[in-house]
Amino acid sequence: AGRLPLMAGNWKMNLNHLEAIAHTQKLAFALADKDYDAVEVAVLPPFTDLRSVQTLVDGDKLKIKYGAQDISAQDSGAYTGEISGSMLAKLKCTYVAVGHSERRQYHAETDELCNAKVKAAFRHGLTPILCVGEGLDVRKAGDQVSYTLAQLDGGLKDVPAEQAETIVIAYEPVWAIGTGEVATPEDAQEVCGAIRGRLAELYSQELADKVRIQYGGSVKSGNVAAIMAQPDVDGALVGGAALDAEEFVKIVRFRD
Ligand code: G3H
């Protein structure tokens, strides 16, 4: 429906700032030809790499976008260890992941906190990639749709339509993250379609049709095309496979 696919590489806690330069240069070189405007490419490096990536992307006018893996819900002040939206905006980040399952799981992030982070991102002109998705127990009980939609509702609470229409949603079933066990294209479509349906209920069909919904969880060059063929999947949030520049480029070029 005219949505530009977004392929984002989430490096998680990998690649130091020197490795980040080498990796980004490889991506830029491999993508520096005619037709990759058909897909938007982004990387989400650790905070400590953002300046390196910015310098390369800005200096060489690369088309690669970048963003952070997390953001503070606060704007400034005595919050030791936190990174604010204004700091990320100053580094010209485009995106910021919010509520990645690893943040929810290891840092006890609640829907309420994710909602505050979504709002913080918008306050600073950043586009949140709001991550949602069920764990194995929920999937086994067959409750993946209701569970994921509750996370979506929580993350979007009181977010106005003019902001919500620019958000990116990443559906990442936790049981498929880093496990090699990819959701079937039908599994991905079921929940991504339900997410779009809920966006239509919360806002409007017109808005829902604009929002990009990514799938994440063991995406590789060998399975990306089948997932991208689903009508409500508009991109991928790639973890492990994004650490290998050649493999990530193959994922970006899934249409080739
Ligand atoms: O943000 C990315 C996801 O957590 C997926 O990670 O591709 O290593 O399964 P993965």
XYZ file of C-alpha atoms and ligand atoms in Angstrom:
266
model
C 0.000 0.000 0.000
C 2.779 2.397 -0.900
C 4.696 2.005 2.327
C 8.476 2.240 1.966
C 9.996 -0.904 3.503
C 12.285 -0.214 6.448
C 15.146 -2.630 7.018
C 16.792 -1.847 10.331
C 19.820 -3.540 11.834
C 19.754 -3.618 15.613
C 23.342 -4.217 16.659
C 22.379 -4.734 20.303
C 25.514 -4.667 22.520
C 27.943 -5.457 19.697
C 30.569 -3.557 17.633
C 32.752 -0.900 19.236
C 33.079 2.541 17.663
C 35.935 1.484 15.386
C 34.151 -1.656 14.256
C 31.088 0.512 13.665
C 33.033 2.636 11.176
C 34.292 -0.387 9.246
C 30.832 -1.964 9.227
C 29.030 1.190 8.092
C 31.572 1.731 5.323
C 30.964 -1.795 4.081
C 27.221 -1.208 4.054
C 27.600 2.110 2.297
C 29.865 0.647 -0.355
C 27.547 -2.283 -1.020
C 24.457 -0.100 -1.174
C 25.896 2.808 -3.132
C 24.212 2.042 -6.405
C 21.085 2.950 -8.222
C 18.106 1.079 -6.909
C 18.263 0.863 -3.202
C 15.959 3.844 -2.825
C 13.274 1.171 -2.965
C 14.092 0.284 0.637
C 14.983 2.469 3.595
C 18.025 1.224 5.484
C 18.793 2.029 9.096
C 21.194 0.878 11.757
C 20.696 1.024 15.507
C 24.195 0.969 17.032
C 25.083 1.191 20.715
C 25.102 4.774 22.039
C 28.900 4.834 22.039
C 28.958 4.257 18.252
C 26.437 6.889 17.241
C 28.950 9.679 16.767
C 31.133 7.475 14.549
C 28.170 6.513 12.411
C 26.971 10.112 12.245
C 30.354 11.356 11.071
C 30.410 8.832 8.239
C 26.811 9.251 7.184
C 26.879 13.051 7.320
C 30.327 13.430 5.856
C 29.725 11.132 2.920
C 26.036 11.920 2.481
C 25.207 8.252 2.791
C 21.573 7.266 2.569
C 21.837 5.018 5.600
C 19.773 6.261 8.530
C 20.569 5.519 12.115
C 19.127 5.652 15.564
C 19.492 4.468 19.124
C 18.371 1.305 20.856
C 16.794 3.109 23.801
C 15.954 6.579 25.107
C 15.317 8.052 28.522
C 11.754 9.008 29.308
C 13.220 12.139 30.948
C 14.569 15.125 29.042
C 17.546 16.008 31.278
C 18.715 16.048 34.856
C 19.983 13.726 37.567
C 19.403 10.392 35.806
C 22.819 8.747 35.908
C 23.525 6.513 32.952
C 20.564 7.675 30.910
C 20.641 9.212 27.394
C 18.060 11.850 26.507
C 16.094 12.443 23.346
C 17.736 15.840 22.896
C 21.168 14.166 22.934
C 20.036 11.726 20.255
C 18.464 14.517 18.215
C 21.719 16.482 18.423
C 23.467 13.462 16.861
C 20.850 13.601 14.092
C 19.369 10.233 14.899
C 16.239 9.445 12.923
C 14.979 6.461 14.900
C 14.946 5.103 18.404
C 13.827 1.644 19.457
C 11.429 1.650 22.377
C 10.440 -1.348 24.456
C 12.616 -3.940 22.784
C 11.829 -7.270 24.433
C 15.338 -7.353 25.906
C 14.622 -4.013 27.621
C 11.284 -5.318 28.824
C 12.810 -8.580 30.031
C 16.155 -7.528 31.525
C 15.339 -3.967 32.555
C 11.748 -4.428 33.654
C 10.366 -1.922 31.165
C 6.601 -1.692 31.460
C 4.077 -0.509 28.901
C 3.765 2.666 30.955
C 7.489 3.374 30.703
C 7.478 2.516 26.978
C 4.632 4.988 26.521
C 6.670 7.689 28.269
C 9.645 6.854 26.030
C 7.513 7.027 22.878
C 6.384 10.491 23.964
C 9.965 11.528 24.794
C 11.068 10.439 21.305
C 8.346 12.505 19.649
C 9.154 15.535 21.837
C 12.610 15.524 20.279
C 11.635 14.846 16.701
C 12.754 11.203 16.732
C 10.739 8.370 15.208
C 10.102 5.597 17.711
C 10.258 1.976 16.630
C 7.891 0.561 19.223
C 8.644 -3.127 19.775
C 5.896 -5.512 20.776
C 5.492 -9.264 20.796
C 4.645 -12.287 22.899
C 6.767 -14.863 24.657
C 6.583 -18.612 24.202
C 4.051 -19.262 26.961
C 1.646 -16.737 25.474
C 2.132 -18.181 21.993
C 1.487 -21.716 23.268
C -1.747 -20.515 24.854
C -2.755 -18.966 21.526
C -2.998 -15.481 23.050
C -0.397 -13.776 20.829
C -2.802 -11.290 19.265
C -4.467 -10.029 22.440
C -1.130 -9.897 24.289
C 0.596 -7.936 21.539
C -2.306 -5.553 21.031
C -2.328 -4.775 24.760
C 1.345 -3.758 24.452
C 0.447 -1.629 21.440
C -2.398 0.080 23.307
C -0.106 0.737 26.264
C 2.700 2.137 24.160
C 0.406 4.465 22.219
C -1.680 5.747 25.139
C -2.505 9.435 24.586
C -0.232 9.662 21.542
C -1.977 11.987 19.080
C -2.699 10.929 15.513
C -0.233 13.388 13.955
C 2.551 11.600 15.835
C 1.173 8.069 15.637
C 1.012 8.208 11.862
C 4.813 8.419 11.714
C 5.603 5.668 14.237
C 7.126 2.331 13.278
C 5.877 -0.791 15.032
C 8.141 -3.838 15.262
C 6.418 -7.130 15.924
C 8.993 -9.399 17.506
C 7.779 -12.669 18.970
C 10.227 -13.203 21.813
C 10.521 -16.942 21.120
C 11.912 -16.133 17.665
C 14.574 -13.649 18.776
C 18.118 -14.920 18.492
C 16.872 -18.500 18.552
C 17.037 -19.287 14.857
C 13.365 -20.136 15.117
C 11.686 -17.721 12.721
C 7.935 -17.197 12.787
C 6.245 -18.517 9.678
C 5.173 -15.808 7.241
C 1.585 -16.618 8.236
C 2.378 -16.170 11.952
C 3.986 -12.816 11.188
C 1.062 -11.718 9.031
C -1.528 -12.747 11.621
C -0.149 -10.416 14.262
C 1.043 -7.632 11.934
C -2.420 -7.579 10.354
C -4.014 -7.409 13.802
C -1.696 -4.513 14.718
C -2.826 -2.585 11.639
C -6.433 -3.372 12.490
C -5.953 -1.987 15.988
C -4.306 1.175 14.645
C -7.419 1.656 12.497
C -9.623 1.282 15.579
C -7.498 3.586 17.719
C -7.075 6.240 15.009
C -8.358 5.683 11.464
C -7.907 3.302 8.552
C -6.085 6.049 6.678
C -3.555 6.377 9.489
C -3.210 2.605 9.877
C -2.425 2.308 6.173
C 0.512 4.701 6.580
C 2.219 3.046 9.541
C 5.087 0.702 8.826
C 5.044 -2.582 10.716
C 8.253 -4.573 10.865
C 8.754 -8.216 11.719
C 11.745 -9.177 13.839
C 13.066 -12.524 15.018
C 15.754 -14.594 13.289
C 15.390 -12.746 9.974
C 18.070 -13.800 7.469
C 18.650 -13.423 3.757
C 17.120 -16.861 3.247
C 13.771 -16.133 4.885
C 13.264 -12.387 4.452
C 11.542 -12.467 1.060
C 8.746 -14.772 2.234
C 8.134 -12.596 5.282
C 8.207 -9.387 3.235
C 5.657 -10.890 0.843
C 3.009 -10.635 3.574
C 0.652 -7.701 3.028
C 1.057 -6.169 6.489
C 4.809 -6.643 6.885
C 6.682 -3.507 5.849
C 10.197 -4.282 6.918
C 12.409 -6.188 9.277
C 14.180 -5.460 12.528
C 17.260 -7.623 12.243
C 19.525 -8.585 15.129
C 22.200 -11.247 14.682
C 22.187 -11.237 10.886
C 22.729 -7.459 10.840
C 26.191 -7.861 12.398
C 27.459 -9.389 9.176
C 27.520 -6.548 6.644
C 27.270 -8.834 3.626
C 24.325 -10.711 5.069
C 22.542 -7.486 6.051
C 23.015 -6.138 2.531
C 21.420 -9.315 1.159
C 18.486 -8.766 3.504
C 18.147 -5.140 2.364
C 18.205 -6.350 -1.238
C 15.550 -8.956 -0.628
C 13.917 -8.151 -3.934
C 17.035 -8.920 -5.990
O 15.859 -6.321 17.250
C 16.045 -7.396 16.674
C 15.458 -8.614 17.158
O 15.553 -8.723 18.529
C 15.785 -9.834 16.387
O 16.999 -10.408 16.753
O 17.466 -11.226 14.459
O 18.944 -11.875 16.366
O 16.613 -12.801 16.170
P 17.551 -11.656 15.890
